[in-house]
Coordinates of C-alpha atoms in Angstrom, one line a residue:
M9 CA -19.7 27.3 -12.9
K10 CA -19.4 25.7 -9.6
T11 CA -18.8 22.5 -10.6
L12 CA -17.2 20.3 -13.0
S13 CA -17.6 16.2 -13.2
I14 CA -14.7 14.7 -15.7
D15 CA -13.7 12.0 -17.5
I16 CA -11.2 11.6 -20.1
E17 CA -10.0 8.7 -22.7
T18 CA -6.7 8.7 -23.7
F19 CA -3.9 6.8 -26.2
S20 CA -0.3 6.0 -25.0
P21 CA 1.9 3.1 -25.6
E22 CA 2.8 2.9 -22.1
P23 CA 1.4 0.1 -20.6
L24 CA -0.7 1.6 -17.4
A25 CA -1.2 -0.9 -15.0
K26 CA 2.7 -1.2 -14.5
C27 CA 3.9 2.4 -14.9
G28 CA 1.2 4.6 -13.6
V29 CA -0.3 7.7 -15.0
Y30 CA 2.3 10.0 -14.2
R31 CA 5.1 7.6 -16.8
Y32 CA 2.1 6.6 -18.8
C33 CA 1.1 10.1 -19.7
Q34 CA 4.4 11.5 -20.7
A35 CA 4.9 9.9 -23.7
P36 CA 5.1 11.4 -27.2
E37 CA 2.7 9.8 -28.5
F38 CA 0.3 10.2 -25.5
E39 CA -3.1 11.5 -26.5
V40 CA -6.8 12.5 -25.1
L41 CA -9.2 11.5 -27.1
L42 CA -12.2 12.1 -25.9
F43 CA -13.3 14.8 -23.2
G44 CA -16.4 13.6 -21.5
Y45 CA -18.2 16.7 -19.1
S46 CA -20.6 17.8 -17.0
V47 CA -21.2 21.8 -16.2
D48 CA -23.2 21.9 -12.8
S49 CA -25.1 18.7 -13.1
G50 CA -26.2 19.5 -16.5
P51 CA -25.8 17.2 -19.5
V52 CA -22.9 15.2 -20.2
R53 CA -21.4 16.5 -23.5
V54 CA -18.2 14.7 -25.6
V55 CA -15.7 16.5 -27.5
D56 CA -14.3 14.6 -29.9
L57 CA -10.7 15.6 -30.6
T58 CA -9.7 13.2 -32.7
A59 CA -11.8 14.5 -34.6
G60 CA -11.2 17.9 -34.4
E61 CA -13.4 19.3 -32.2
R62 CA -12.4 21.7 -29.5
T63 CA -12.9 21.7 -25.8
P64 CA -14.7 24.8 -24.8
A65 CA -13.1 27.4 -23.4
D66 CA -14.9 27.4 -20.3
V67 CA -14.6 24.1 -19.5
L68 CA -10.4 24.4 -20.1
A69 CA -10.2 27.5 -18.2
A70 CA -12.3 25.6 -14.7
L71 CA -9.6 23.5 -14.9
T72 CA -7.5 25.9 -13.5
D73 CA -10.0 27.9 -11.6
P74 CA -9.6 26.9 -7.7
A75 CA -13.3 28.0 -7.5
V76 CA -14.6 25.6 -9.9
S77 CA -14.7 22.1 -8.1
K78 CA -13.7 19.2 -10.7
W79 CA -14.9 16.0 -10.1
A80 CA -13.6 12.5 -11.3
F81 CA -13.8 9.0 -10.2
N82 CA -10.1 8.1 -9.4
A83 CA -9.4 11.9 -9.9
Q84 CA -5.6 12.5 -10.2
F85 CA -5.4 10.2 -13.9
E86 CA -8.2 12.8 -15.5
R87 CA -5.8 15.8 -13.4
V88 CA -2.7 14.1 -14.8
C89 CA -3.2 13.8 -17.9
L90 CA -5.0 17.0 -18.3
S91 CA -2.1 18.8 -17.4
R92 CA 0.3 17.0 -19.8
Y93 CA -2.4 17.7 -22.3
L94 CA -2.6 21.3 -20.9
G95 CA 1.2 21.0 -22.1
Y96 CA 2.7 21.6 -18.2
P97 CA 6.3 19.8 -18.2
V98 CA 7.2 16.5 -16.3
G99 CA 7.2 17.2 -12.4
Q100 CA 4.2 20.0 -12.9
Y101 CA 0.4 19.0 -12.2
L102 CA -2.7 20.8 -12.1
N103 CA -2.9 21.7 -8.4
P104 CA -5.2 19.4 -7.0
D105 CA -7.0 21.5 -3.8
S106 CA -10.0 21.9 -6.1
W107 CA -10.4 18.2 -7.0
Y108 CA -12.9 16.2 -5.8
C109 CA -12.4 12.1 -6.7
T110 CA -15.7 9.8 -6.5
M111 CA -13.4 6.7 -6.0
V112 CA -12.1 8.1 -3.1
W113 CA -15.7 9.0 -1.8
S114 CA -16.5 5.6 -1.8
A115 CA -14.0 4.2 -0.7
T116 CA -14.7 6.2 2.3
L117 CA -17.9 3.6 2.7
G118 CA -16.2 1.1 1.9
L119 CA -17.4 0.6 -1.2
P120 CA -15.2 -1.0 -4.5
L121 CA -12.9 1.4 -6.1
S122 CA -13.8 0.8 -9.4
L123 CA -16.2 2.2 -10.9
E124 CA -17.6 -0.8 -12.8
G125 CA -18.1 -2.1 -8.8
V126 CA -19.4 1.1 -6.9
G127 CA -22.1 0.9 -9.5
A128 CA -23.2 -3.0 -9.3
V129 CA -23.5 -2.5 -5.0
L130 CA -25.2 0.9 -5.3
G131 CA -27.7 -0.5 -7.5
L132 CA -27.1 2.3 -9.7
E133 CA -29.6 3.0 -12.9
K134 CA -27.2 3.9 -15.3
R135 CA -24.0 1.5 -14.5
K136 CA -20.4 1.7 -16.8
L137 CA -20.9 0.1 -19.7
N138 CA -19.6 -4.2 -19.8
E139 CA -17.8 -3.7 -23.3
G140 CA -16.2 -0.6 -22.1
K141 CA -13.1 -2.6 -21.5
D142 CA -13.1 -4.2 -24.6
L143 CA -13.0 -0.6 -26.5
V144 CA -10.4 0.8 -24.2
R145 CA -8.2 -2.3 -24.8
Y146 CA -8.8 -1.4 -28.6
F147 CA -8.8 2.5 -29.4
C148 CA -6.3 3.0 -26.4
T149 CA -3.8 0.7 -26.4
P150 CA -0.9 -0.4 -29.0
A151 CA -2.5 -3.3 -31.1
K152 CA 0.3 -6.4 -31.9
A153 CA 0.9 -6.6 -36.1
R154 CA 1.1 -11.1 -36.7
D155 CA 4.9 -10.3 -37.4
G156 CA 5.1 -8.7 -33.8
S157 CA 5.6 -4.8 -33.8
T158 CA 2.8 -2.6 -32.8
F159 CA -0.1 -0.1 -35.1
R160 CA -2.8 1.6 -33.5
H161 CA -6.2 1.3 -34.2
L162 CA -7.7 4.9 -35.4
P163 CA -11.3 6.0 -35.4
A164 CA -11.8 5.3 -39.3
D165 CA -10.9 1.9 -38.4
A166 CA -14.3 1.2 -37.1
P167 CA -17.0 3.8 -36.8
E168 CA -19.3 2.5 -35.3
K169 CA -16.9 1.1 -32.3
W170 CA -15.6 4.5 -31.7
A171 CA -19.5 5.5 -31.8
A172 CA -20.0 3.0 -29.0
F173 CA -16.2 3.9 -27.6
K174 CA -18.2 7.8 -27.7
A175 CA -21.2 6.0 -25.8
Y176 CA -18.9 4.4 -23.4
N177 CA -17.5 7.6 -22.2
L178 CA -20.8 9.9 -21.6
R179 CA -21.8 7.0 -19.6
D180 CA -18.7 7.4 -17.9
V181 CA -19.9 10.8 -16.5
E182 CA -23.3 10.1 -15.7
T183 CA -22.6 7.0 -13.6
E184 CA -19.6 9.4 -11.4
M185 CA -22.8 12.1 -11.4
S186 CA -25.2 8.7 -10.1
I187 CA -22.3 7.9 -7.4
Q188 CA -22.3 12.2 -5.9
Q189 CA -25.8 12.1 -6.1
K190 CA -26.4 8.3 -4.3
L191 CA -23.5 9.3 -1.8
S192 CA -24.7 12.5 -1.3
R193 CA -26.0 11.4 2.4
F194 CA -22.8 10.7 3.3
P195 CA -20.4 13.6 2.5
V196 CA -16.8 13.5 3.2
S197 CA -15.5 15.7 5.7
P198 CA -12.9 19.0 4.6
E199 CA -10.2 17.4 6.7
E200 CA -10.3 14.2 4.9
W201 CA -10.3 16.2 1.4
D202 CA -7.6 18.5 2.8
N203 CA -5.8 14.6 3.4
Y204 CA -6.8 13.7 0.2
H205 CA -4.8 17.0 -1.7
L206 CA -2.0 16.8 0.7
D207 CA -1.6 12.7 -0.5
Q208 CA -1.7 14.0 -4.5
R209 CA 0.8 17.1 -3.9
I210 CA 2.8 13.9 -2.4
N211 CA 2.3 11.5 -5.2
D212 CA 3.1 14.5 -7.6
R213 CA 6.4 15.6 -6.1
G214 CA 7.6 11.7 -6.3
I215 CA 10.9 10.9 -5.3
L216 CA 14.2 10.4 -6.6
L217 CA 15.7 7.0 -8.4
D218 CA 19.0 6.5 -8.4
R219 CA 19.0 5.2 -11.9
T220 CA 22.4 3.9 -12.5
L221 CA 22.3 1.8 -9.2
V222 CA 18.7 0.5 -10.4
A223 CA 20.1 -0.7 -14.0
Q224 CA 23.6 -2.1 -12.3
A225 CA 21.6 -4.5 -10.5
I226 CA 19.8 -5.9 -13.0
R227 CA 22.9 -6.5 -14.6
C228 CA 24.3 -7.7 -11.4
D229 CA 21.4 -9.8 -11.4
E230 CA 21.4 -11.6 -15.1
Q231 CA 25.0 -11.8 -14.1
F232 CA 24.4 -13.9 -11.3
K233 CA 21.7 -16.2 -13.3
R234 CA 24.3 -16.9 -16.2
T235 CA 27.2 -18.1 -14.3
H236 CA 24.8 -20.3 -12.0
L237 CA 22.5 -21.5 -14.4
E238 CA 25.4 -22.6 -16.2
Q239 CA 27.2 -24.2 -13.3
A240 CA 23.4 -26.2 -12.6
R241 CA 24.1 -27.7 -16.0
S242 CA 27.5 -28.8 -15.7
V243 CA 26.8 -29.7 -12.2
T244 CA 23.6 -32.1 -13.6
G245 CA 24.1 -32.1 -16.5
L246 CA 20.5 -31.3 -17.2
E247 CA 19.4 -28.8 -20.3
N248 CA 17.2 -26.8 -18.0
P249 CA 18.4 -27.6 -14.1
N250 CA 15.8 -24.9 -13.2
S251 CA 12.7 -27.2 -14.3
P252 CA 11.9 -29.2 -11.2
A253 CA 10.5 -32.3 -13.0
Q254 CA 14.2 -32.4 -14.5
L255 CA 15.8 -32.0 -11.4
K256 CA 13.4 -34.4 -9.5
A257 CA 14.5 -37.5 -11.7
W258 CA 17.6 -36.3 -11.6
L259 CA 17.3 -35.9 -7.3
M260 CA 15.6 -39.7 -7.7
E261 CA 19.3 -41.5 -10.0
R262 CA 21.0 -40.9 -7.1
G263 CA 18.7 -41.7 -4.5
V264 CA 16.8 -38.7 -3.2
E265 CA 13.2 -38.6 -3.6
T266 CA 11.3 -35.8 -2.8
D267 CA 7.5 -34.2 -4.1
S268 CA 8.4 -30.9 -3.4
L269 CA 10.9 -28.0 -4.2
S270 CA 9.9 -25.2 -2.4
K271 CA 12.3 -23.1 -0.3
A272 CA 11.0 -24.9 2.8
S273 CA 11.7 -28.3 0.9
V274 CA 15.2 -27.7 -0.4
Q275 CA 16.4 -26.1 2.8
E276 CA 15.1 -30.0 4.9
L277 CA 17.0 -31.7 1.6
L278 CA 20.3 -30.3 2.1
S279 CA 20.5 -30.8 5.6
Q280 CA 20.8 -34.0 4.5
A281 CA 22.9 -33.8 1.0
Y282 CA 26.8 -33.9 0.0
G283 CA 28.1 -34.1 -3.0
E284 CA 26.6 -33.0 -6.4
V285 CA 23.4 -33.3 -4.7
E286 CA 24.8 -30.6 -2.1
L287 CA 25.6 -28.7 -5.1
A288 CA 23.1 -29.1 -6.9
L289 CA 20.1 -27.8 -4.8
S290 CA 22.9 -24.9 -3.5
L291 CA 22.5 -23.5 -6.8
R292 CA 19.2 -23.8 -7.0
Q293 CA 18.5 -22.6 -3.4
E294 CA 20.0 -19.2 -5.3
L295 CA 18.7 -19.5 -8.0
A296 CA 15.5 -19.1 -6.1
K297 CA 16.3 -16.2 -4.5
S298 CA 17.5 -14.1 -7.2
S299 CA 14.4 -11.7 -8.1
V300 CA 14.4 -8.1 -9.4
K301 CA 11.2 -7.4 -9.7
K302 CA 11.0 -4.4 -7.5
Y303 CA 14.4 -3.4 -9.6
T304 CA 11.8 -4.3 -13.3
A305 CA 9.2 -2.1 -11.6
M306 CA 11.3 0.9 -10.5
E307 CA 12.2 1.2 -14.6
S308 CA 9.0 0.8 -15.5
V309 CA 7.4 3.3 -13.5
V310 CA 10.4 6.4 -13.4
C311 CA 9.5 9.6 -14.9
S312 CA 12.2 11.8 -17.8
D313 CA 13.5 13.7 -14.8
D314 CA 14.5 10.0 -12.5
R315 CA 11.4 10.8 -10.0
A316 CA 9.0 7.8 -9.8
R317 CA 5.6 9.3 -8.9
G318 CA 1.9 7.9 -7.9
L319 CA 3.7 5.3 -5.8
I320 CA 1.1 5.9 -2.8
Q321 CA -2.9 5.1 -3.2
F322 CA -4.9 7.1 -1.0
Y323 CA -7.5 5.1 0.6
G324 CA -6.2 1.9 -0.6
A325 CA -7.2 -0.1 2.2
N326 CA -10.7 1.3 2.7
R327 CA -12.1 -0.8 5.7
T328 CA -9.6 1.7 7.7
G329 CA -8.9 4.5 5.0
R330 CA -5.2 3.2 5.5
F331 CA -2.1 3.9 2.4
A332 CA -1.7 1.6 0.0
G333 CA 1.5 1.3 -2.0
R334 CA 1.3 0.4 -6.0
L335 CA 3.5 0.1 -8.6
I336 CA 7.0 -0.5 -6.8
Q337 CA 4.8 -1.6 -3.6
V338 CA 6.9 0.4 -1.1
Q339 CA 4.9 -0.7 1.6
N340 CA 6.4 -4.0 1.5
L341 CA 10.7 -3.5 0.5
P342 CA 13.2 -5.9 2.3
Q343 CA 14.7 -4.4 5.3
N344 CA 18.2 -4.0 5.0
H345 CA 20.3 -5.7 7.6
L346 CA 24.5 -5.5 6.1
P347 CA 26.5 -3.6 7.9
D348 CA 28.5 -2.5 5.0
L349 CA 25.9 -1.4 2.8
K350 CA 27.3 1.3 1.6
Q351 CA 30.4 -0.9 0.3
A352 CA 27.9 -2.7 -1.0
R353 CA 25.9 -0.2 -2.8
T354 CA 29.1 1.5 -4.2
L355 CA 30.4 -2.1 -5.6
V356 CA 27.3 -3.1 -7.6
R357 CA 26.4 0.5 -8.5
D358 CA 30.1 0.6 -10.0
G359 CA 29.7 -2.9 -11.6
H360 CA 32.3 -4.8 -9.9
F361 CA 30.2 -8.1 -9.5
D362 CA 33.1 -10.4 -9.1
A363 CA 34.2 -8.6 -5.9
L364 CA 30.6 -8.8 -4.6
E365 CA 30.0 -12.5 -5.1
L366 CA 33.7 -13.1 -3.5
L367 CA 33.0 -10.9 -0.2
Y368 CA 29.0 -11.3 0.0
D369 CA 27.7 -15.4 0.8
S370 CA 25.0 -14.5 -1.1
V371 CA 24.4 -12.0 -4.4
P372 CA 20.8 -12.2 -4.5
L373 CA 20.0 -11.5 -0.9
V374 CA 22.6 -8.5 -0.5
L375 CA 20.6 -7.0 -3.8
S376 CA 17.3 -7.4 -2.0
E377 CA 18.9 -5.6 0.7
L378 CA 20.1 -2.5 -1.5
I379 CA 16.4 -2.2 -2.6
R380 CA 15.5 0.9 -0.5
T381 CA 19.0 2.6 -1.0
A382 CA 17.9 2.7 -4.8
F383 CA 15.8 5.7 -3.1
I384 CA 17.8 9.0 -3.2
P385 CA 17.1 12.6 -2.5
K386 CA 18.0 15.2 -4.8
P387 CA 21.4 17.0 -5.0
G388 CA 22.8 19.0 -1.6
C389 CA 19.5 17.0 0.4
R390 CA 19.7 14.8 2.8
F391 CA 16.5 12.2 3.7
F392 CA 15.0 12.8 6.9
V393 CA 13.2 9.5 7.8
A394 CA 11.4 9.3 10.7
D395 CA 8.2 7.0 12.4
F396 CA 6.2 6.2 15.3
S397 CA 7.6 4.2 17.7
A398 CA 5.1 0.8 18.7
I399 CA 2.0 3.5 17.2
E400 CA -0.9 1.2 18.0
A401 CA 0.7 -0.7 21.1
R402 CA 0.3 3.2 22.2
V403 CA -3.1 3.9 20.7
I404 CA -5.0 0.7 21.6
A405 CA -3.3 1.1 25.0
W406 CA -4.9 4.7 24.9
I407 CA -8.2 3.6 24.1
A408 CA -8.3 0.9 26.4
G409 CA -7.0 2.9 29.2
E410 CA -4.4 0.4 30.1
Q411 CA -2.9 2.0 32.5
W412 CA 0.3 0.4 33.2
R413 CA 1.4 0.8 29.1
Q414 CA 0.7 4.0 29.2
E415 CA 3.6 4.2 32.2
V416 CA 5.4 2.7 30.0
F417 CA 5.2 5.1 26.7
A418 CA 5.2 8.2 29.1
Q419 CA 8.5 6.8 31.1
G420 CA 9.6 6.3 27.2
G421 CA 10.3 2.8 27.9
D422 CA 10.5 -0.3 26.1
I423 CA 7.0 -2.3 26.0
Y424 CA 8.4 -5.7 24.9
C425 CA 10.4 -5.8 28.1
A426 CA 8.0 -3.7 29.8
S427 CA 5.1 -6.8 28.2
A428 CA 6.9 -9.8 29.0
S429 CA 8.3 -8.2 33.1
Q430 CA 4.7 -8.1 33.5
M431 CA 3.9 -11.6 32.4
F432 CA 6.2 -13.5 33.9
H433 CA 6.7 -11.2 36.8
V434 CA 10.4 -10.6 36.7
P435 CA 12.9 -7.7 35.9
V436 CA 13.2 -7.9 32.0
V437 CA 16.1 -5.6 30.5
K438 CA 17.1 -5.5 26.7
H439 CA 20.2 -7.1 26.5
G440 CA 20.7 -7.3 30.3
V441 CA 18.5 -9.1 32.9
N442 CA 16.2 -11.6 31.7
G443 CA 16.9 -10.2 28.9
H444 CA 16.1 -13.5 27.1
L445 CA 12.5 -12.9 27.5
R446 CA 12.1 -9.8 25.8
Q447 CA 11.6 -12.1 22.0
K448 CA 8.7 -13.7 24.2
G449 CA 6.8 -10.2 25.0
K450 CA 7.5 -8.8 21.7
I451 CA 6.0 -12.2 19.9
A452 CA 3.0 -11.8 22.0
E453 CA 2.3 -8.2 21.7
L454 CA 2.6 -8.2 17.4
A455 CA 0.6 -11.1 18.2
L456 CA -2.1 -11.7 20.4
G457 CA -3.8 -7.7 20.3
Y458 CA -6.0 -8.1 18.5
G459 CA -8.4 -11.5 20.0
G460 CA -4.9 -13.6 18.5
S461 CA -4.0 -17.0 20.4
V462 CA -1.9 -20.1 19.4
G463 CA -2.5 -20.0 16.0
A464 CA -1.4 -16.3 15.6
L465 CA 2.0 -16.7 17.5
K466 CA 2.7 -19.7 15.2
A467 CA 1.8 -17.3 12.2
M468 CA 4.2 -15.0 13.6
G469 CA 7.2 -17.0 13.9
A470 CA 7.1 -18.1 17.5
L471 CA 8.6 -21.4 16.9
N472 CA 11.0 -20.3 14.9
Y473 CA 12.1 -18.1 17.9
G474 CA 13.0 -20.7 20.3
L475 CA 9.4 -21.1 22.0
T476 CA 7.8 -24.5 22.2
E477 CA 4.8 -25.7 21.3
E478 CA 4.1 -26.4 25.5
E479 CA 4.9 -22.3 25.9
L480 CA 2.3 -21.0 23.6
K481 CA -1.1 -21.9 25.6
P482 CA 0.4 -20.4 28.9
L483 CA 1.8 -16.9 27.0
V484 CA -1.5 -15.9 25.5
D485 CA -3.0 -17.1 29.2
A486 CA 0.0 -14.4 30.4
W487 CA -0.6 -12.0 28.1
R488 CA -5.0 -11.8 28.4
Q489 CA -3.3 -11.8 32.6
T490 CA -2.1 -8.9 31.9
N491 CA -3.7 -6.6 29.8
P492 CA -7.3 -6.6 30.9
N493 CA -8.8 -3.7 29.7
I494 CA -7.6 -4.1 26.3
I495 CA -9.5 -7.7 26.5
K496 CA -12.7 -5.8 28.1
F497 CA -12.3 -3.5 25.6
W498 CA -12.7 -6.0 22.4
W499 CA -15.6 -7.7 24.2
D500 CA -16.9 -4.0 24.8
V501 CA -16.8 -3.1 20.9
G502 CA -18.4 -6.7 20.0
R503 CA -22.0 -5.7 22.3
A504 CA -22.2 -2.0 21.0
V505 CA -21.4 -3.4 17.4
M506 CA -24.2 -5.9 17.8
E507 CA -26.5 -3.5 19.7
A508 CA -26.1 -1.1 16.7
V509 CA -27.0 -3.5 14.1
K510 CA -29.9 -5.5 15.9
Y511 CA -31.3 -2.9 17.8
K512 CA -30.4 -0.2 15.4
H513 CA -29.4 2.1 19.0
T514 CA -26.4 4.4 18.5
T515 CA -24.3 4.1 21.6
S516 CA -21.0 5.7 22.9
S517 CA -18.0 4.2 25.0
Y518 CA -13.9 5.0 24.9
G519 CA -14.4 8.1 22.6
L520 CA -15.9 6.1 19.8
T521 CA -19.4 5.9 18.7
F522 CA -21.6 3.1 17.0
S523 CA -24.4 3.4 14.7
C524 CA -26.2 1.7 12.2
R525 CA -28.5 4.0 9.8
S526 CA -29.0 3.5 5.8
G527 CA -27.9 0.4 5.5
M528 CA -24.3 0.8 6.8
L529 CA -22.9 0.4 10.2
F530 CA -20.8 3.6 10.8
I531 CA -18.1 4.0 14.1
A532 CA -17.1 7.0 14.6
L533 CA -13.6 7.4 15.4
P534 CA -11.6 9.2 18.0
S535 CA -10.8 12.2 15.4
G536 CA -14.4 12.2 13.9
R537 CA -14.2 10.0 11.0
N538 CA -16.5 7.4 10.6
L539 CA -15.7 3.8 9.5
A540 CA -18.1 2.3 7.4
Y541 CA -19.2 -1.2 6.5
V542 CA -21.9 -2.1 4.0
K543 CA -25.3 -3.9 4.4
P544 CA -24.6 -5.4 8.0
K545 CA -26.5 -8.4 9.2
V546 CA -26.3 -10.7 12.6
G547 CA -25.0 -13.8 11.2
T548 CA -23.6 -16.7 12.2
N549 CA -20.3 -18.2 12.6
K550 CA -18.3 -21.0 12.2
F551 CA -18.3 -22.1 15.7
G552 CA -22.4 -21.4 15.5
G553 CA -22.8 -17.9 17.6
E554 CA -23.7 -14.9 16.6
C555 CA -21.7 -12.5 14.2
I556 CA -21.7 -9.7 12.5
T557 CA -22.0 -10.0 8.3
Y558 CA -21.3 -7.3 6.0
E559 CA -20.6 -6.5 2.5
G560 CA -17.1 -5.9 1.3
I561 CA -13.9 -7.3 -0.8
G562 CA -12.8 -10.1 0.7
S563 CA -9.7 -12.3 0.6
T564 CA -10.7 -13.3 -2.8
K565 CA -10.3 -9.5 -4.1
K566 CA -14.4 -10.0 -5.0
W567 CA -17.7 -8.2 -3.1
E568 CA -19.1 -11.1 -0.8
R569 CA -20.1 -10.7 2.1
L570 CA -17.7 -10.7 5.1
D571 CA -18.0 -11.9 9.0
S572 CA -16.4 -9.7 12.1
Y573 CA -16.5 -9.5 15.6
G574 CA -14.9 -7.2 18.4
P575 CA -11.1 -7.9 19.0
K576 CA -11.3 -7.4 14.9
F577 CA -13.6 -4.3 15.0
V578 CA -10.9 -3.4 17.2
E579 CA -8.0 -3.9 14.8
N580 CA -9.7 -1.6 11.8
I581 CA -9.9 1.5 15.2
V582 CA -6.9 0.8 16.9
Q583 CA -5.4 0.6 12.5
A584 CA -7.8 3.7 11.6
T585 CA -6.6 5.8 14.6
S586 CA -3.0 5.5 13.9
R587 CA -3.1 6.1 10.1
D588 CA -5.4 9.5 11.2
I589 CA -2.4 10.0 13.4
L590 CA 0.1 9.8 10.7
C591 CA -2.3 12.4 8.4
Y592 CA -2.0 14.9 11.7
A593 CA 1.6 14.2 11.3
M594 CA 1.7 15.1 7.7
K595 CA -0.2 18.0 7.9
T596 CA 1.9 19.6 10.6
L597 CA 4.7 19.2 8.2
R598 CA 3.3 20.2 4.7
C599 CA 5.9 23.4 4.4
C600 CA 8.7 19.8 3.8
S601 CA 9.2 17.8 0.8
I602 CA 7.7 14.6 2.1
V603 CA 8.2 12.5 -0.6
M604 CA 7.4 8.7 0.5
H605 CA 5.7 7.2 3.3
I606 CA 5.1 3.8 4.9
H607 CA 3.2 2.3 7.4
D608 CA 4.2 5.1 10.3
E609 CA 7.0 6.6 8.7
L610 CA 7.8 9.5 6.8
V611 CA 10.7 10.4 4.3
I612 CA 11.3 14.4 4.1
E613 CA 14.3 15.3 1.4
A614 CA 15.9 18.4 3.1
D615 CA 18.3 20.2 3.7
P616 CA 21.1 18.6 5.6
R617 CA 20.9 22.2 8.2
M618 CA 17.5 21.1 9.0
S619 CA 16.9 19.8 12.4
L620 CA 15.9 15.6 13.1
D621 CA 15.6 16.7 16.2
V622 CA 12.9 19.5 15.7
L623 CA 11.1 17.3 13.3
C624 CA 10.9 13.7 15.8
E625 CA 9.5 16.5 18.1
Q626 CA 6.6 17.9 16.0
M627 CA 5.8 14.4 15.0
S628 CA 5.1 13.4 18.8
R629 CA 2.8 16.1 19.1
T630 CA -0.5 14.7 20.0
P631 CA -4.0 16.1 18.2
Q632 CA -6.0 18.2 20.3
W633 CA -9.0 14.7 20.0
A634 CA -6.0 12.0 21.7
K635 CA -5.2 13.8 25.0
G636 CA -3.4 11.5 26.9
L637 CA -2.4 9.7 23.9
K638 CA 1.8 9.3 24.5
L639 CA 3.3 9.8 20.9
R640 CA 7.5 9.0 20.3
A641 CA 8.9 9.6 17.5
D642 CA 12.3 8.1 16.4
G643 CA 15.0 9.4 13.4
Y644 CA 17.9 9.1 11.1
V645 CA 19.1 11.3 8.7
T646 CA 20.8 9.6 5.6
P647 CA 22.1 9.7 2.3
F648 CA 20.0 7.2 0.7
Y649 CA 16.9 5.7 1.9
K650 CA 17.6 2.8 4.7
K651 CA 16.0 1.0 7.2
D652 CA 17.9 2.5 10.8

């Protein structure tokens, strides 16, 4: 046996979408119902474990045999569930190194992250059966009785449905194998599979949660909402002061008319309010801030050993291959700015909620800033947190050959100050000479690198940082004049993509290769990895000019035709290259216990005696394929996760 294609159907009372597969399969009631498999692309067989059928011994042995390649669509689910099926304790899982994921393979080619979606896009003859969702809901999740209790549908309850469910399981294996066959012209590189296996080990390791802090934060929020809602009822006399309709009517009786009670509207109304109206609006504002979704997500996800797992999705952003957050969504954690973060954390953890409200202006904001601190290292360890400094700015300067920026990075300079200095032709020093211009340099750097103009500056909040409407267009012009090689890079990439799609020419420049074959546009990155765009065509943009269109998941979360142009392709190239640099760093640090990574930042659980300087030096090493790129990593050591 060389390969084993697998699809399993399971039951658990835990809600998979909310808790993730690691928590899902540790439930005592967890059970593998059906085991569908194919050996070496042979006929698919389905083992009905509920009927007492046994999985063949050679198939079971293959699950732990490193010489047998195991394939599944979203292989993490099969691997983790089968670890439980084989009796592995919580925290120990089948070695991922011989497991391969058809979903990841599909993602590397810009295809959807669902078996049904991939089958539809590829036009497979054998696709996932549409009735499967109803069957999964019927057999794999608890049903609700009229009295609110839950019960479970068994095969004997609906023999015809069960037979259809077995056919569904068999078809899933066939569909997965059809995808492999269809994608065989575009194999995933060994380097990328190595990245995937490392990702799986990081997800298996998980990260420890402070269960006490999480529970107390939820309690604190409940107390805050209860007392403030009571106060709001007392002030307004309303049965439900949270009701927009009731509060609007109450405000109108007091001469205050408003169409909206959004955050911005309430803030504007407060600027002119006084007395009981001011108090009522202030209470609404505070109650609107109250959100503990991250804490409740932590409670849903955490395993019995207090570690949260499965928080990172490999190739979650399939346009660039960047990682995505799942479950707790660690990629968008609120920042923390409290100078006495440790004190606030202790007050919440110890249940001193009244003291917290006395000492801080806003309890909801404190709870928000403490979310990061719920992630803690195991006893005897510390978190070593290190991230790349201005990674995208460094990458775009390196690829485009913007020499003055390269020199700034080589000398350890501040790119925001340097950019402002270049634009305004005066020295700019952070907290020093012309320091006020640094903010303009920062906004320009963050908003304008990928073709953005006045609209991008506004979206970045330029008008909230002291810039006037009149300053925006000159700022765009100044930044572009300062970075001619980056501007040239945008349009050169646009022309190369157009040539590849329109004429099927293969061209190389900037260390990139642009080609179009088999209905796919490929951009080969400096690392050797390809970005893929499905079914590219020459189309017309909203301005009436030519543009490149391709198929992908759009803002509506549906598969649709999208359009792009030079700067947008450059954004994909830069972000993808930055991702490859992060993967390179993680592989060089695979001896360390990486427990989490957020964008360009690594969180490592280690003995306090480990050297932070050595860690940052290691992260700053340039991959062989990126000669001339100036990297720098900075870090800190902490007893709980935070933004330094």
